[in-house]
Coordinates of C-alpha atoms in Angstrom, one line a residue:
Chain A
M3 CA 22.5 9.5 -19.1
G4 CA 21.7 12.3 -16.7
D5 CA 18.2 13.7 -16.0
K6 CA 16.4 15.7 -18.6
I7 CA 13.7 18.1 -18.9
F8 CA 11.1 18.1 -21.5
T9 CA 8.2 20.6 -22.0
K10 CA 5.1 18.8 -21.7
Q11 CA 4.2 19.4 -25.4
G12 CA 7.8 18.5 -26.3
W13 CA 7.6 15.2 -24.4
V14 CA 4.3 13.9 -26.1
E15 CA 5.8 14.9 -29.6
S16 CA 9.0 13.0 -28.8
L17 CA 7.0 9.9 -27.8
R18 CA 5.1 10.2 -31.1
G19 CA 8.3 10.0 -32.7
L20 CA 8.9 6.4 -31.3
A21 CA 6.4 4.9 -33.5
G22 CA 8.9 2.8 -35.4
D23 CA 10.6 1.5 -32.3
Y24 CA 7.9 0.9 -29.7
M25 CA 4.4 0.3 -29.4
V26 CA 3.5 3.2 -26.8
F27 CA 0.7 3.1 -24.5
V28 CA -0.6 6.2 -22.7
P29 CA -3.5 7.1 -20.4
V30 CA -6.4 8.6 -22.1
K31 CA -9.8 9.8 -21.0
E32 CA -12.9 7.6 -22.0
G33 CA -16.1 8.9 -20.6
D34 CA -15.6 9.7 -16.9
M35 CA -12.6 7.1 -16.6
Y36 CA -9.0 6.6 -17.8
A37 CA -7.7 3.8 -19.6
F38 CA -4.2 3.0 -21.3
R39 CA -4.5 3.2 -25.0
H40 CA -2.1 3.1 -28.1
L41 CA -0.5 6.4 -28.8
D42 CA -1.2 7.6 -32.4
N43 CA -1.1 11.0 -34.0
D44 CA -4.5 12.3 -32.8
T45 CA -4.4 10.6 -29.2
K46 CA -5.2 13.3 -26.5
V47 CA -2.9 12.1 -23.8
A48 CA -4.2 12.7 -20.3
F49 CA -0.9 12.8 -18.2
D50 CA -2.0 16.2 -16.7
D51 CA -5.5 15.2 -15.3
Y52 CA -5.7 11.6 -14.4
H53 CA -5.0 10.1 -11.1
N54 CA -5.0 6.5 -12.3
T55 CA -6.8 4.4 -14.9
R56 CA -9.7 2.3 -14.0
M57 CA -8.3 -0.9 -15.3
S58 CA -4.9 -1.6 -14.3
P59 CA -2.3 -1.8 -17.1
K60 CA -1.7 -5.5 -16.3
S61 CA -3.5 -6.5 -19.5
I62 CA -0.7 -4.8 -21.6
V63 CA 1.6 -7.6 -20.3
Y64 CA -1.1 -10.2 -19.3
P65 CA -4.1 -10.0 -21.6
Q66 CA -7.6 -10.8 -20.1
S67 CA -8.0 -13.4 -22.7
E68 CA -5.0 -15.2 -24.6
R69 CA -5.0 -17.9 -27.2
M70 CA -2.3 -20.4 -26.1
F71 CA -2.8 -23.2 -28.6
E72 CA -4.8 -24.1 -31.7
Y73 CA -5.6 -27.5 -33.2
S74 CA -7.5 -29.3 -35.9
L75 CA -10.4 -31.8 -34.8
D76 CA -10.6 -33.0 -38.5
K77 CA -10.0 -36.7 -38.5
Q78 CA -8.7 -36.4 -42.0
D79 CA -5.9 -33.8 -40.9
P80 CA -2.7 -35.8 -40.3
D81 CA -2.3 -33.2 -37.1
C82 CA -5.7 -33.9 -35.9
N83 CA -5.8 -33.3 -32.0
I84 CA -2.1 -32.2 -31.9
L85 CA -1.8 -28.9 -30.1
K86 CA 0.2 -26.2 -31.7
E87 CA 1.6 -23.0 -30.2
V88 CA -0.2 -19.9 -31.6
P89 CA 2.5 -18.0 -33.4
K90 CA 3.2 -14.6 -31.5
T91 CA 5.8 -11.7 -31.7
F92 CA 6.8 -9.8 -28.8
A93 CA 7.6 -6.5 -30.1
P94 CA 9.0 -3.7 -27.9
Q95 CA 6.3 -1.7 -26.1
A96 CA 6.1 1.0 -23.6
I97 CA 3.7 2.0 -21.0
V98 CA 4.3 5.7 -20.5
G99 CA 2.7 7.3 -17.5
I100 CA 2.2 4.1 -15.6
R101 CA 1.8 4.8 -11.8
P102 CA 4.5 3.6 -9.5
C103 CA 2.0 1.3 -7.9
D104 CA 1.3 -0.5 -11.1
A105 CA 4.8 -0.9 -11.8
H106 CA 5.3 -2.5 -8.4
A107 CA 2.4 -5.0 -9.2
F108 CA 4.6 -6.3 -12.1
Q109 CA 7.3 -7.1 -9.7
I110 CA 4.7 -9.0 -7.6
S111 CA 3.2 -10.9 -10.5
K112 CA 6.9 -11.8 -11.7
R113 CA 7.2 -14.0 -8.7
N114 CA 4.3 -16.0 -9.9
F115 CA 5.0 -16.3 -13.6
D116 CA 8.7 -16.5 -13.7
T117 CA 9.9 -19.2 -11.3
P118 CA 13.0 -21.3 -10.9
E119 CA 11.0 -24.3 -12.0
Y120 CA 8.7 -23.1 -14.6
R121 CA 8.5 -19.8 -16.7
D122 CA 5.1 -18.8 -18.3
P123 CA 6.3 -18.0 -21.7
W124 CA 3.7 -15.5 -22.7
W125 CA 3.9 -13.4 -19.4
V126 CA 7.6 -13.5 -19.4
Q127 CA 8.3 -12.6 -23.0
R128 CA 5.9 -9.8 -23.0
Y129 CA 7.1 -8.4 -19.7
E130 CA 10.8 -8.5 -21.1
A131 CA 9.7 -6.6 -24.2
T132 CA 8.0 -3.9 -22.0
T133 CA 9.7 -0.7 -20.8
L134 CA 7.8 1.1 -17.9
I135 CA 8.0 4.8 -17.9
G136 CA 6.5 5.9 -14.5
L137 CA 4.7 9.1 -13.7
G138 CA 5.2 10.1 -10.2
C139 CA 1.9 11.1 -8.4
N140 CA 1.7 14.7 -7.4
S141 CA -1.9 14.4 -5.8
P142 CA -2.7 10.8 -4.6
R143 CA -6.3 10.1 -4.0
S144 CA -8.0 9.4 -0.7
T145 CA -8.0 5.7 -1.7
C146 CA -4.4 5.5 -2.3
F147 CA -2.0 3.8 0.3
C148 CA 1.0 2.7 -1.7
T149 CA 3.5 3.9 1.1
A150 CA 1.6 1.6 3.5
M151 CA 2.5 -1.2 1.0
G152 CA 6.1 -0.3 0.9
G153 CA 5.9 1.6 -2.2
G154 CA 5.5 5.3 -2.7
P155 CA 4.2 8.0 -5.1
F156 CA 7.7 8.4 -6.6
D157 CA 8.9 5.0 -6.0
E158 CA 11.3 3.7 -8.3
E159 CA 10.8 -0.2 -8.0
G160 CA 10.0 -1.9 -11.1
L161 CA 10.1 1.3 -13.3
D162 CA 12.7 1.8 -16.0
V163 CA 12.0 5.6 -16.2
L164 CA 10.5 7.9 -13.7
M165 CA 8.8 11.3 -14.8
F166 CA 8.4 14.2 -12.4
D167 CA 5.5 16.5 -13.2
M168 CA 7.2 19.9 -12.6
G169 CA 4.2 22.0 -13.6
E170 CA 5.2 23.3 -17.1
T171 CA 7.7 20.5 -17.6
Y172 CA 8.7 17.1 -16.8
L173 CA 11.9 15.9 -15.3
V174 CA 12.8 12.6 -16.7
R175 CA 15.1 10.1 -15.1
A176 CA 16.4 6.6 -16.5
L177 CA 16.5 4.2 -13.8
T178 CA 17.7 1.0 -15.8
D179 CA 19.5 0.0 -19.1
K180 CA 16.1 -0.4 -20.8
G181 CA 15.1 3.0 -19.4
E182 CA 18.5 4.6 -21.0
A183 CA 17.8 2.8 -24.2
F184 CA 14.2 4.2 -24.4
L185 CA 15.4 7.9 -23.5
G186 CA 18.2 7.3 -26.1
K187 CA 15.6 7.2 -28.9
L188 CA 13.7 10.2 -27.8
N189 CA 14.5 13.7 -29.5
G190 CA 14.5 17.0 -27.7
G191 CA 14.7 17.9 -24.2
R192 CA 17.6 19.5 -22.3
S193 CA 19.9 18.3 -19.3
A194 CA 18.4 18.8 -16.1
D195 CA 20.5 21.1 -13.6
K196 CA 20.9 21.0 -10.0
T197 CA 17.9 23.3 -9.3
D198 CA 15.7 21.1 -11.3
R199 CA 16.9 18.0 -9.3
E200 CA 16.3 19.9 -6.2
A201 CA 12.9 20.8 -7.2
A202 CA 11.9 17.3 -8.2
L203 CA 13.3 16.1 -4.7
R204 CA 11.3 18.7 -2.8
L205 CA 8.1 17.8 -4.7
S206 CA 8.3 14.0 -4.1
D207 CA 9.3 14.4 -0.4
H208 CA 6.4 16.7 0.1
V209 CA 3.9 14.2 -1.5
R210 CA 5.2 11.3 0.4
D211 CA 4.9 13.1 3.7
G212 CA 1.3 13.3 3.2
M213 CA 0.7 9.5 2.7
P214 CA 0.1 6.8 5.3
D215 CA 2.8 5.2 7.0
V216 CA 4.1 1.7 6.1
V217 CA 2.3 -1.2 7.5
P218 CA 4.8 -3.6 9.1
V219 CA 4.9 -7.1 7.7
D220 CA 6.1 -8.8 10.9
P221 CA 2.9 -8.7 12.9
I222 CA 1.2 -10.8 10.2
R223 CA 4.3 -12.9 9.3
N224 CA 4.8 -14.0 13.0
K225 CA 1.3 -15.2 13.2
E226 CA 0.2 -18.8 12.4
I227 CA -1.8 -19.2 9.3
K228 CA -4.7 -20.8 11.2
D229 CA -4.8 -18.0 13.8
I230 CA -5.8 -15.5 11.2
F231 CA -7.7 -18.0 9.2
D232 CA -9.9 -19.0 12.1
A233 CA -10.5 -15.4 13.4
S234 CA -14.0 -14.3 14.1
F235 CA -14.0 -11.2 12.0
W236 CA -14.4 -13.0 8.6
D237 CA -18.3 -13.2 8.7
D238 CA -18.5 -9.6 9.2
V239 CA -16.0 -8.8 6.6
A240 CA -18.0 -10.8 3.9
F241 CA -21.4 -9.9 5.0
A242 CA -21.9 -7.3 2.3
C243 CA -19.8 -8.8 -0.4
L244 CA -21.6 -9.7 -3.7
N245 CA -18.8 -11.9 -4.9
C246 CA -18.9 -9.8 -8.1
G247 CA -15.2 -9.9 -8.6
T248 CA -14.7 -6.4 -9.5
C249 CA -11.8 -6.1 -6.8
T250 CA -9.9 -9.0 -8.4
F251 CA -10.7 -7.9 -12.0
L252 CA -9.2 -4.4 -11.3
C253 CA -6.4 -5.4 -9.1
P254 CA -3.0 -5.0 -10.8
A255 CA -1.5 -7.8 -8.7
C256 CA -4.1 -10.4 -9.1
W257 CA -2.9 -13.2 -11.5
C258 CA -5.2 -16.1 -11.2
F259 CA -6.4 -17.6 -14.5
D260 CA -8.5 -20.2 -16.0
V261 CA -7.8 -22.3 -19.2
Q262 CA -10.7 -23.3 -21.6
D263 CA -10.9 -25.0 -24.9
E264 CA -13.2 -23.3 -27.6
V265 CA -14.4 -25.1 -30.8
Y266 CA -15.3 -23.6 -34.0
G267 CA -16.4 -26.3 -36.5
R268 CA -13.5 -28.6 -36.9
E269 CA -10.9 -26.3 -35.4
G270 CA -10.2 -25.3 -31.6
D271 CA -8.2 -23.0 -29.5
R272 CA -7.1 -23.4 -25.9
I273 CA -7.4 -20.1 -24.4
R274 CA -6.6 -18.7 -20.9
N275 CA -8.7 -16.1 -19.3
W276 CA -8.2 -14.0 -16.1
D277 CA -10.2 -15.7 -13.2
S278 CA -11.2 -14.7 -9.8
C279 CA -11.3 -16.6 -6.4
M280 CA -14.6 -14.8 -5.8
F281 CA -16.4 -17.3 -8.0
P282 CA -17.4 -20.8 -6.6
L283 CA -16.5 -22.5 -9.9
F284 CA -12.9 -21.4 -9.3
T285 CA -12.4 -24.4 -7.0
L286 CA -15.4 -26.7 -7.7
H287 CA -14.2 -30.2 -7.9
G288 CA -15.5 -32.7 -10.6
S289 CA -17.0 -34.7 -7.7
G290 CA -19.1 -31.6 -6.7
H291 CA -17.2 -31.2 -3.6
N292 CA -16.2 -27.6 -3.2
P293 CA -13.5 -26.6 -0.5
R294 CA -14.5 -22.9 -0.8
A295 CA -18.3 -23.3 -1.3
K296 CA -19.3 -20.5 1.0
K297 CA -18.9 -16.7 0.2
F298 CA -16.9 -15.9 3.4
Q299 CA -14.5 -18.6 2.5
R300 CA -13.9 -16.8 -0.8
V301 CA -13.5 -13.4 0.5
R302 CA -11.2 -14.7 3.1
Q303 CA -9.3 -16.5 0.5
R304 CA -8.6 -13.2 -1.2
F305 CA -7.3 -11.4 1.7
M306 CA -5.3 -14.4 3.1
H307 CA -3.7 -14.7 -0.3
K308 CA -2.6 -11.0 -0.4
F309 CA -1.6 -10.5 3.2
K310 CA -0.5 -13.9 4.7
Y311 CA 0.0 -16.7 2.1
Y312 CA 2.1 -14.4 -0.3
V313 CA 4.1 -13.1 2.7
D314 CA 4.8 -16.6 3.9
K315 CA 5.7 -17.8 0.5
F316 CA 8.0 -15.0 -0.9
D317 CA 8.9 -13.1 2.3
D318 CA 9.0 -9.9 0.5
G319 CA 6.1 -7.5 1.2
F320 CA 2.6 -8.0 0.4
Q321 CA 0.6 -9.0 -2.6
C322 CA -0.9 -5.6 -2.7
T323 CA 0.4 -2.2 -4.1
G324 CA -1.9 0.2 -2.4
C325 CA -3.4 1.4 -5.8
G326 CA -6.8 1.7 -4.1
R327 CA -8.9 0.4 -7.1
C328 CA -10.7 -2.2 -5.1
V329 CA -11.6 0.3 -2.2
Q330 CA -12.6 3.0 -4.9
F331 CA -14.8 0.6 -7.1
C332 CA -16.3 -2.0 -4.5
P333 CA -20.0 -1.7 -4.9
V334 CA -20.4 -2.2 -1.3
N335 CA -17.6 -0.3 0.3
I336 CA -15.5 -3.2 1.5
D337 CA -12.2 -1.5 2.3
I338 CA -9.1 -3.6 2.0
R339 CA -7.2 -1.3 4.5
D340 CA -9.8 -2.2 7.3
V341 CA -9.3 -6.0 6.6
L342 CA -5.6 -5.7 6.9
R343 CA -5.9 -3.8 10.1
L344 CA -8.1 -6.6 11.4
M345 CA -5.4 -9.2 10.4
S346 CA -2.5 -7.6 11.6
D347 CA -4.1 -6.1 14.9
E348 CA -2.2 -2.9 14.0
P349 CA -3.7 0.6 14.2
P350 CA -5.9 1.9 11.3
V351 CA -3.9 2.8 8.3
R352 CA -3.8 6.8 8.3
L353 CA -5.8 7.8 5.4
S354 CA -4.1 10.4 3.0
A355 CA -6.1 13.6 2.9
Chain B
M21 CA 11.4 -20.6 -24.6
E22 CA 10.2 -24.0 -23.4
N23 CA 6.4 -23.9 -22.9
P24 CA 5.1 -25.7 -19.8
Y25 CA 1.5 -25.8 -21.1
L26 CA 2.3 -27.8 -24.3
P27 CA 1.1 -31.3 -23.9
Y28 CA 3.1 -34.3 -25.4
P29 CA 1.0 -36.0 -28.0
V30 CA -0.1 -39.6 -27.2
C31 CA -2.0 -42.5 -28.7
I32 CA -4.5 -44.3 -26.7
D33 CA -3.1 -47.7 -26.9
N34 CA -5.4 -49.9 -24.8
I35 CA -8.5 -49.1 -22.7
V36 CA -9.8 -51.3 -19.8
T37 CA -13.1 -50.9 -18.1
E38 CA -12.3 -51.4 -14.4
T39 CA -15.6 -51.4 -12.6
D40 CA -19.0 -53.1 -13.1
D41 CA -20.7 -49.8 -13.3
R42 CA -18.3 -48.7 -16.0
S43 CA -17.6 -45.5 -14.5
L44 CA -13.9 -45.9 -14.3
K45 CA -11.6 -46.9 -17.2
T46 CA -8.0 -47.2 -17.4
F47 CA -6.2 -45.7 -20.5
R48 CA -2.8 -46.9 -21.4
L49 CA -1.0 -44.2 -23.5
V50 CA 1.9 -44.4 -25.9
F51 CA 4.0 -41.3 -26.9
I52 CA 4.0 -40.5 -30.4
N53 CA 7.6 -38.8 -30.2
P54 CA 10.2 -41.1 -28.6
E55 CA 12.0 -37.9 -27.1
D56 CA 8.8 -37.1 -25.2
R57 CA 8.9 -40.5 -23.7
D58 CA 12.3 -40.1 -22.6
N59 CA 11.5 -36.9 -21.1
F60 CA 8.6 -38.1 -19.1
V61 CA 10.5 -39.5 -16.0
Y62 CA 8.2 -39.8 -12.9
A63 CA 7.9 -41.5 -9.5
P64 CA 4.9 -43.0 -8.0
G65 CA 2.5 -40.3 -6.4
Q66 CA 3.0 -37.8 -9.3
F67 CA 0.2 -36.8 -11.6
A68 CA -0.3 -35.5 -15.2
E69 CA -2.7 -33.3 -17.0
L70 CA -4.6 -35.3 -19.6
S71 CA -5.4 -33.1 -22.4
V72 CA -8.4 -33.7 -24.6
P73 CA -8.5 -31.2 -27.5
G74 CA -11.8 -29.4 -27.8
K75 CA -12.7 -30.1 -24.2
G76 CA -9.9 -29.2 -21.9
E77 CA -7.5 -30.7 -19.4
I78 CA -7.9 -32.8 -16.1
P79 CA -5.3 -33.7 -13.5
I80 CA -5.1 -37.4 -13.0
G81 CA -2.6 -39.5 -10.9
I82 CA -0.3 -41.8 -12.7
A83 CA -1.4 -45.4 -12.3
S84 CA 1.3 -47.0 -14.2
S85 CA 4.8 -47.5 -12.6
P86 CA 8.2 -46.4 -13.7
T87 CA 9.2 -49.8 -13.8
E88 CA 6.7 -50.4 -16.7
E89 CA 8.3 -49.2 -19.7
G90 CA 6.9 -48.0 -23.1
F91 CA 3.6 -46.5 -21.9
V92 CA 1.9 -44.6 -19.0
S93 CA -1.5 -45.3 -17.9
F94 CA -4.2 -43.3 -16.1
T95 CA -7.5 -44.6 -14.5
V96 CA -10.1 -42.0 -14.9
N97 CA -13.5 -41.6 -13.2
R98 CA -16.4 -40.3 -15.5
V99 CA -17.6 -37.2 -13.7
G100 CA -17.4 -34.1 -15.8
L101 CA -17.0 -32.7 -19.3
V102 CA -13.4 -34.0 -20.2
S103 CA -13.6 -37.3 -18.5
T104 CA -16.9 -38.2 -20.2
F105 CA -15.6 -37.3 -23.5
L106 CA -12.4 -39.3 -22.7
H107 CA -14.4 -42.3 -21.9
N108 CA -16.2 -42.2 -25.2
M109 CA -12.7 -42.2 -27.1
K110 CA -11.4 -45.1 -28.8
E111 CA -8.1 -46.9 -29.1
G112 CA -6.0 -45.4 -31.7
D113 CA -7.3 -41.7 -30.8
I114 CA -4.7 -39.0 -30.0
I115 CA -4.9 -36.9 -26.8
G116 CA -2.2 -34.9 -25.1
I117 CA -0.6 -35.4 -21.6
R118 CA 1.5 -32.7 -19.7
G119 CA 3.8 -33.8 -16.8
P120 CA 4.7 -35.4 -14.8
L121 CA 3.6 -32.8 -12.2
G122 CA 3.7 -32.4 -8.6
N123 CA 6.0 -34.2 -6.0
S124 CA 5.8 -38.0 -5.3
Y125 CA 5.6 -40.0 -2.4
P126 CA 8.8 -39.7 -0.3
W127 CA 10.7 -42.7 -1.7
D128 CA 14.0 -41.6 -0.2
R129 CA 12.5 -41.8 3.2
M130 CA 10.8 -45.1 2.5
E131 CA 13.8 -47.0 2.0
G132 CA 14.5 -49.6 4.5
K133 CA 11.0 -49.0 6.2
N134 CA 8.0 -50.9 6.5
V135 CA 5.3 -49.5 4.2
V136 CA 1.6 -49.3 4.9
I137 CA -0.6 -48.4 2.0
I138 CA -4.2 -47.4 2.6
G139 CA -6.5 -46.7 -0.2
G140 CA -10.1 -46.2 -1.0
G141 CA -12.4 -46.2 -3.9
F142 CA -10.8 -44.9 -7.3
A143 CA -8.1 -43.1 -5.4
F144 CA -5.9 -46.3 -5.5
T145 CA -4.4 -45.4 -8.8
T146 CA -1.1 -43.9 -7.6
L147 CA -1.0 -46.5 -4.8
R148 CA -1.3 -49.2 -7.6
S149 CA 1.7 -47.5 -9.1
S150 CA 3.6 -47.7 -5.8
I151 CA 3.0 -51.3 -5.2
V152 CA 4.0 -52.3 -8.6
F153 CA 7.2 -50.2 -8.2
M154 CA 7.9 -51.7 -4.7
I155 CA 7.5 -55.3 -5.7
D156 CA 9.5 -55.2 -8.8
P157 CA 12.5 -57.4 -8.4
K158 CA 14.8 -54.4 -8.9
N159 CA 13.2 -52.6 -5.9
R160 CA 11.8 -55.1 -3.3
S161 CA 14.8 -55.3 -1.4
R162 CA 14.7 -51.6 -0.7
F163 CA 11.7 -51.9 1.3
N164 CA 10.8 -53.8 4.5
N165 CA 7.4 -55.4 4.7
I166 CA 4.5 -54.1 2.6
R167 CA 1.0 -54.0 4.0
V168 CA -1.9 -52.9 2.0
V169 CA -5.7 -51.9 3.1
Y170 CA -7.7 -51.2 0.1
G171 CA -11.5 -50.8 0.2
A172 CA -14.3 -50.1 -2.2
R173 CA -18.1 -49.8 -1.9
N174 CA -18.6 -53.2 -3.2
P175 CA -16.5 -56.0 -4.9
G176 CA -17.5 -54.7 -8.3
M177 CA -16.0 -51.3 -7.7
L178 CA -12.5 -52.6 -6.9
L179 CA -9.8 -51.5 -9.4
Y180 CA -7.3 -53.7 -10.8
R181 CA -9.2 -57.1 -9.7
D182 CA -6.6 -59.4 -11.6
E183 CA -3.5 -57.7 -10.1
L184 CA -5.2 -57.7 -6.7
M185 CA -5.6 -61.5 -6.8
A186 CA -2.1 -62.0 -8.1
W187 CA -0.8 -59.9 -4.9
E188 CA -3.0 -61.8 -2.7
K189 CA -1.0 -64.9 -3.7
R190 CA 2.4 -63.4 -3.0
D191 CA 4.1 -63.8 0.3
D192 CA 6.1 -60.6 0.0
I193 CA 3.1 -58.4 0.3
E194 CA 0.3 -58.5 2.9
M195 CA -3.1 -57.7 1.4
H196 CA -6.4 -56.6 3.2
I197 CA -9.0 -56.1 0.7
T198 CA -12.3 -54.9 1.9
V199 CA -15.7 -53.7 0.7
D200 CA -18.3 -51.6 2.5
G201 CA -20.9 -54.3 1.8
T202 CA -21.7 -57.2 -0.6
D203 CA -24.4 -59.6 -1.3
D204 CA -21.9 -62.1 -2.6
P205 CA -22.0 -65.1 -0.3
D206 CA -18.7 -66.3 -1.6
W207 CA -16.8 -63.0 -0.7
K208 CA -13.8 -64.3 1.1
Y209 CA -12.2 -61.0 1.9
N210 CA -13.0 -58.3 4.6
V211 CA -16.3 -56.3 4.9
G212 CA -15.9 -53.0 6.7
F213 CA -14.8 -49.4 6.1
V214 CA -11.2 -48.7 5.6
P215 CA -10.6 -47.1 9.0
S216 CA -11.8 -50.2 11.0
V217 CA -10.1 -52.7 8.9
T218 CA -6.7 -50.7 9.3
E219 CA -7.3 -50.6 13.1
E220 CA -7.7 -54.4 13.1
K221 CA -5.2 -55.5 10.5
I222 CA -2.3 -53.0 10.9
T223 CA -1.2 -53.9 14.3
S224 CA 2.3 -52.2 14.5
A225 CA 3.7 -48.8 13.5
D226 CA 7.2 -49.9 14.1
N227 CA 9.7 -48.3 11.6
A228 CA 6.7 -47.8 9.4
I229 CA 5.4 -44.9 7.1
A230 CA 1.6 -44.9 6.0
I231 CA 0.7 -43.7 2.6
V232 CA -3.1 -42.7 2.7
C233 CA -5.0 -41.9 -0.6
G234 CA -8.8 -41.8 -0.9
P235 CA -11.9 -39.8 -0.5
P236 CA -11.9 -37.0 1.9
I237 CA -14.2 -38.9 4.4
M238 CA -11.8 -41.9 4.5
I239 CA -8.8 -39.8 4.9
K240 CA -10.7 -37.9 7.7
F241 CA -11.4 -41.2 9.7
T242 CA -8.2 -43.1 8.9
Q243 CA -5.8 -40.4 10.4
P244 CA -7.0 -41.0 14.1
V245 CA -6.6 -44.7 13.5
L246 CA -3.1 -44.3 12.4
E247 CA -2.4 -41.9 15.4
K248 CA -3.6 -44.5 17.9
L249 CA -1.5 -47.1 16.3
G250 CA 1.5 -44.9 16.9
F251 CA 2.3 -43.4 13.5
S252 CA 3.9 -39.9 14.1
P253 CA 2.6 -37.0 12.0
E254 CA 5.6 -37.0 9.9
N255 CA 5.2 -40.6 9.0
I256 CA 1.4 -40.4 7.8
I257 CA 1.8 -39.4 4.3
L258 CA -1.6 -38.0 2.5
S259 CA -2.2 -37.6 -1.1
L260 CA -4.7 -34.8 -1.9
E261 CA -6.9 -33.7 -4.9
M262 CA -7.9 -30.2 -6.0
R263 CA -9.4 -28.5 -9.0
M264 CA -6.5 -27.6 -11.0
K265 CA -5.9 -25.9 -14.4
C266 CA -2.1 -25.0 -15.0
G267 CA -0.6 -27.8 -12.7
I268 CA 2.5 -25.7 -12.3
G269 CA 1.5 -23.5 -9.4
M270 CA 0.6 -20.3 -11.4
C271 CA -3.2 -20.3 -12.1
G272 CA -4.0 -19.8 -8.4
R273 CA -6.9 -22.1 -7.5
C274 CA -5.5 -25.2 -5.8
N275 CA -4.0 -23.7 -2.7
I276 CA -4.4 -25.0 0.7
G277 CA -2.9 -22.0 2.8
D278 CA 0.4 -20.9 1.2
K279 CA 0.7 -24.4 -0.6
Y280 CA -0.3 -25.3 -4.0
V281 CA -1.5 -28.9 -4.3
C282 CA -0.3 -29.1 -7.9
K283 CA 3.3 -27.8 -7.2
D284 CA 4.2 -28.3 -3.5
G285 CA 1.9 -31.4 -3.4
P286 CA -0.1 -33.4 -4.1
V287 CA 1.7 -35.6 -1.4
F288 CA 1.9 -33.9 2.0
S289 CA 2.8 -35.3 5.4
Q290 CA 0.2 -34.9 8.1
A291 CA 2.7 -32.8 10.0
E292 CA 2.6 -30.3 7.1
M293 CA -1.1 -30.5 6.9
K294 CA -1.5 -29.6 10.6
R295 CA -0.2 -26.0 10.2
L296 CA -2.5 -25.3 7.2
P297 CA -6.1 -24.6 7.1
P298 CA -8.5 -27.4 6.5
E299 CA -9.8 -25.9 3.1
Y300 CA -9.6 -29.1 1.1

């Protein structure tokens, strides 16, 4: 299928026509911020005015809290204390308007949840049921640095469809079979011609040219773990940190979780919840010993994981997409780009305008 | 899709209180479904998650040996929510186990070698598994001499006392039991910390691999002793502990550098540990 052109209004109407086939998520404005919400008949879609959502769309594949198992604690019940999987369906869903950085984050998380030895059944099945319809970024924010992390404002990695905002219209391009299937169900639109495609290319090239240069992985990969771990700058980096966990909570590529049992009368659930390396409880042993008892150790862990341990483990870029949420929302203005520069001894990441 | 978080249901078949202070109990568990028992194939050094419905899961080293068929056993120290609840459970109660998890001691590399086992306190569990495995008639000829240094705070804190006495009497395993201190005038074994007893009793590192499992302080002070005795970093094998949840390398908390203790470990050579940060 070739590229298609939709009027902006026609695109949203076509999406509404998918109700029977997909659960469609779109960005909407809530207060001063944006969030991905289910598209229904009166949803006011914010494709035109949003830079990105405050919370990343990771929760659509990986909910903040998820019931894993349920069980009876009633001794009269023959199945007392036997865990049963919570029944779930993984119906087709689509995230329309996801930014390329957030799609890139699913590729990063996939390495954690879909491994040769073990597959996380909930993450994998929900991810496989999800179609990602990206919206290229015409005007990245000052906190955006996707290009530095190997992505880009119109990067296709991890997307099934890419939309170009051409002003009055969207040029829509299928990138995968999943994307073809999604577009095949849409009504309306016309085929894009050469002029449309050239205009889209000019747009994406122009935006990319204003973005920071890629940060090379080699200077960090070639260092020993301990050389960065023992560097003198960690106290300074951590000085203002509150360990509030906002950065890890908003990060589309942070995947750590906790598992807890909750009991209601004679029934219980095993639940998993997002967790954060910013919290001392994350690593506290039963004995009382804590390998990361100090704040600076936890701050160091976050950056070492993203920029060194991940690099050493997977040898494919950083565990960061440059979405800039942690920079934008950190209450004490810790800037991950500054820390990356310290770790790599590279010149500062050039900020976009 | 197979669910790696789903525990096998097991029945608590037998509970033994190991120590005088009753803080350590050994739970013998029997699988409810025979196919689960057949799937649970393990090697000494591996661990499992014990799953107590309503409370949670704890990662515990497997104390039984694969040569002991029909059950798996775990020695649990009472420290937190799950272990305290488990200590109050009864024979016949149902819990779950998830595993086996992690790597094991390097059994391929240990074939034909002299094996030195060094353990302290309640970390002796997977070492007990290893000893039972090695002295089994089917396996004993695969290993050269076996030397064991095992220490506890006092005689009442030694695990598996009946077995220790039985091993003492054998001539195919050299036992060096020690306690930090005792007021028992009839104590006929060693008094002293594990590192110094190791230095005194293990006189040769020839063709030998040392397996070390114990509290962090013991691990710390035993390593230089082994180095002095001539063990190379590749031949010093450490088994580590960490707070864990998933046990399969996904939840993110048990890392030391780029390694997860649950999946890449819990067994590491000292050579591997030297390139990792001392964050454990």
